[in-house]
PDB file of C-alpha atoms in Angstrom:
ATOM      1  CA  ALA A   9      28.154 152.693 -56.078  1.00  0.00           C
ATOM      2  CA  GLN A  10      29.345 150.243 -53.482  1.00  0.00           C
ATOM      3  CA  SER A  11      30.966 146.944 -54.195  1.00  0.00           C
ATOM      4  CA  VAL A  12      33.339 144.286 -52.937  1.00  0.00           C
ATOM      5  CA  GLU A  13      36.022 143.280 -55.425  1.00  0.00           C
ATOM      6  CA  ARG A  14      39.004 140.951 -55.605  1.00  0.00           C
ATOM      7  CA  VAL A  15      41.777 142.745 -57.480  1.00  0.00           C
ATOM      8  CA  ARG A  16      43.746 140.324 -59.651  1.00  0.00           C
ATOM      9  CA  ALA A  17      45.539 142.473 -62.219  1.00  0.00           C
ATOM     10  CA  GLY A  18      45.947 145.900 -63.753  1.00  0.00           C
ATOM     11  CA  VAL A  19      42.627 145.524 -65.558  1.00  0.00           C
ATOM     12  CA  ASP A  20      40.868 145.141 -62.211  1.00  0.00           C
ATOM     13  CA  ILE A  21      42.598 148.268 -60.907  1.00  0.00           C
ATOM     14  CA  LYS A  22      41.423 150.201 -63.966  1.00  0.00           C
ATOM     15  CA  ARG A  23      37.870 149.001 -63.340  1.00  0.00           C
ATOM     16  CA  ALA A  24      38.098 150.058 -59.678  1.00  0.00           C
ATOM     17  CA  LEU A  25      39.487 153.469 -60.651  1.00  0.00           C
ATOM     18  CA  HIS A  26      36.676 153.905 -63.172  1.00  0.00           C
ATOM     19  CA  ALA A  27      34.084 153.041 -60.505  1.00  0.00           C
ATOM     20  CA  LEU A  28      35.617 155.585 -58.120  1.00  0.00           C
ATOM     21  CA  ARG A  29      35.445 158.311 -60.749  1.00  0.00           C
ATOM     22  CA  GLN A  30      31.737 157.690 -61.428  1.00  0.00           C
ATOM     23  CA  GLY A  31      30.479 159.290 -58.242  1.00  0.00           C
ATOM     24  CA  PRO A  32      30.083 158.898 -54.518  1.00  0.00           C
ATOM     25  CA  GLY A  33      30.690 155.382 -53.367  1.00  0.00           C
ATOM     26  CA  MET A  34      32.807 152.895 -51.497  1.00  0.00           C
ATOM     27  CA  LEU A  35      34.828 149.904 -52.656  1.00  0.00           C
ATOM     28  CA  MET A  36      36.145 147.063 -50.522  1.00  0.00           C
ATOM     29  CA  LEU A  37      39.092 145.536 -52.322  1.00  0.00           C
ATOM     30  CA  ASP A  38      40.920 142.278 -51.658  1.00  0.00           C
ATOM     31  CA  ILE A  39      44.489 143.111 -52.665  1.00  0.00           C
ATOM     32  CA  SER A  40      46.082 139.767 -51.746  1.00  0.00           C
ATOM     33  CA  PRO A  41      46.553 138.779 -55.433  1.00  0.00           C
ATOM     34  CA  LEU A  42      48.498 142.022 -55.981  1.00  0.00           C
ATOM     35  CA  ARG A  43      50.640 141.305 -52.922  1.00  0.00           C
ATOM     36  CA  GLU A  44      51.436 137.877 -54.390  1.00  0.00           C
ATOM     37  CA  ALA A  45      52.290 139.483 -57.755  1.00  0.00           C
ATOM     38  CA  GLY A  46      55.047 141.514 -56.125  1.00  0.00           C
ATOM     39  CA  ALA A  47      55.808 144.601 -54.102  1.00  0.00           C
ATOM     40  CA  ASP A  48      56.154 146.878 -57.133  1.00  0.00           C
ATOM     41  CA  THR A  49      52.766 145.853 -58.543  1.00  0.00           C
ATOM     42  CA  LEU A  50      51.104 146.430 -55.174  1.00  0.00           C
ATOM     43  CA  ARG A  51      52.837 149.794 -54.665  1.00  0.00           C
ATOM     44  CA  VAL A  52      51.778 151.130 -58.082  1.00  0.00           C
ATOM     45  CA  ALA A  53      48.164 149.987 -57.622  1.00  0.00           C
ATOM     46  CA  LEU A  54      47.880 151.526 -54.150  1.00  0.00           C
ATOM     47  CA  LYS A  55      49.416 154.777 -55.380  1.00  0.00           C
ATOM     48  CA  GLN A  56      46.817 154.992 -58.185  1.00  0.00           C
ATOM     49  CA  LEU A  57      43.936 154.221 -55.823  1.00  0.00           C
ATOM     50  CA  LYS A  58      45.162 156.717 -53.219  1.00  0.00           C
ATOM     51  CA  HIS A  59      45.612 159.468 -55.791  1.00  0.00           C
ATOM     52  CA  THR A  60      42.132 158.928 -57.256  1.00  0.00           C
ATOM     53  CA  ALA A  61      40.502 158.774 -53.820  1.00  0.00           C
ATOM     54  CA  HIS A  62      42.145 161.974 -52.619  1.00  0.00           C
ATOM     55  CA  ALA A  63      41.424 163.813 -55.888  1.00  0.00           C
ATOM     56  CA  SER A  64      37.731 163.046 -55.395  1.00  0.00           C
ATOM     57  CA  ARG A  65      37.690 164.078 -51.707  1.00  0.00           C
ATOM     58  CA  GLY A  66      37.629 160.437 -50.668  1.00  0.00           C
ATOM     59  CA  ASP A  67      39.951 158.315 -48.597  1.00  0.00           C
ATOM     60  CA  ILE A  68      41.686 154.949 -48.403  1.00  0.00           C
ATOM     61  CA  LEU A  69      41.910 152.763 -45.325  1.00  0.00           C
ATOM     62  CA  GLY A  70      43.570 149.403 -44.737  1.00  0.00           C
ATOM     63  CA  LEU A  71      41.314 146.942 -42.933  1.00  0.00           C
ATOM     64  CA  SER A  72      43.887 144.154 -42.749  1.00  0.00           C
ATOM     65  CA  GLY A  73      46.874 143.006 -44.715  1.00  0.00           C
ATOM     66  CA  ASP A  74      44.642 141.902 -47.569  1.00  0.00           C
ATOM     67  CA  TRP A  75      41.629 144.248 -47.557  1.00  0.00           C
ATOM     68  CA  ILE A  76      41.301 147.987 -48.135  1.00  0.00           C
ATOM     69  CA  VAL A  77      38.366 150.381 -48.345  1.00  0.00           C
ATOM     70  CA  VAL A  78      38.527 153.172 -50.923  1.00  0.00           C
ATOM     71  CA  THR A  79      35.915 155.927 -50.965  1.00  0.00           C
ATOM     72  CA  ASN A  80      34.973 158.652 -53.397  1.00  0.00           C
ATOM     73  CA  ASP A  81      33.485 161.889 -52.037  1.00  0.00           C
ATOM     74  CA  ILE A  82      33.081 160.209 -48.630  1.00  0.00           C
ATOM     75  CA  PRO A  83      35.870 160.930 -46.130  1.00  0.00           C
ATOM     76  CA  ILE A  84      36.551 157.881 -43.952  1.00  0.00           C
ATOM     77  CA  GLU A  85      36.242 160.065 -40.838  1.00  0.00           C
ATOM     78  CA  LYS A  86      32.557 160.547 -41.614  1.00  0.00           C
ATOM     79  CA  ALA A  87      31.927 156.886 -42.369  1.00  0.00           C
ATOM     80  CA  TYR A  88      34.052 155.455 -39.548  1.00  0.00           C
ATOM     81  CA  LYS A  89      35.332 157.161 -36.429  1.00  0.00           C
ATOM     82  CA  ARG A  90      39.055 156.414 -36.172  1.00  0.00           C
ATOM     83  CA  ARG A  91      40.405 155.570 -32.725  1.00  0.00           C
TER      84      ARG A  91
END
């Protein structure tokens, strides 16, 4: 499943984690609301997303200060050639 989401709170993170656990897919997440909520909130959310992505043979990649891509069962190297 592929989607673009704006993450506003812990509930949104739980929904994103659930989507990642469902099967192969890619999420683009706008994390600017988490950044505005505080460094600790952002750090915890990114740690959860990174752990889930890596546990499912996926990856996480920052596109900018506000956007990240999280994959499940799709390594970023296969989807995008890093330079």
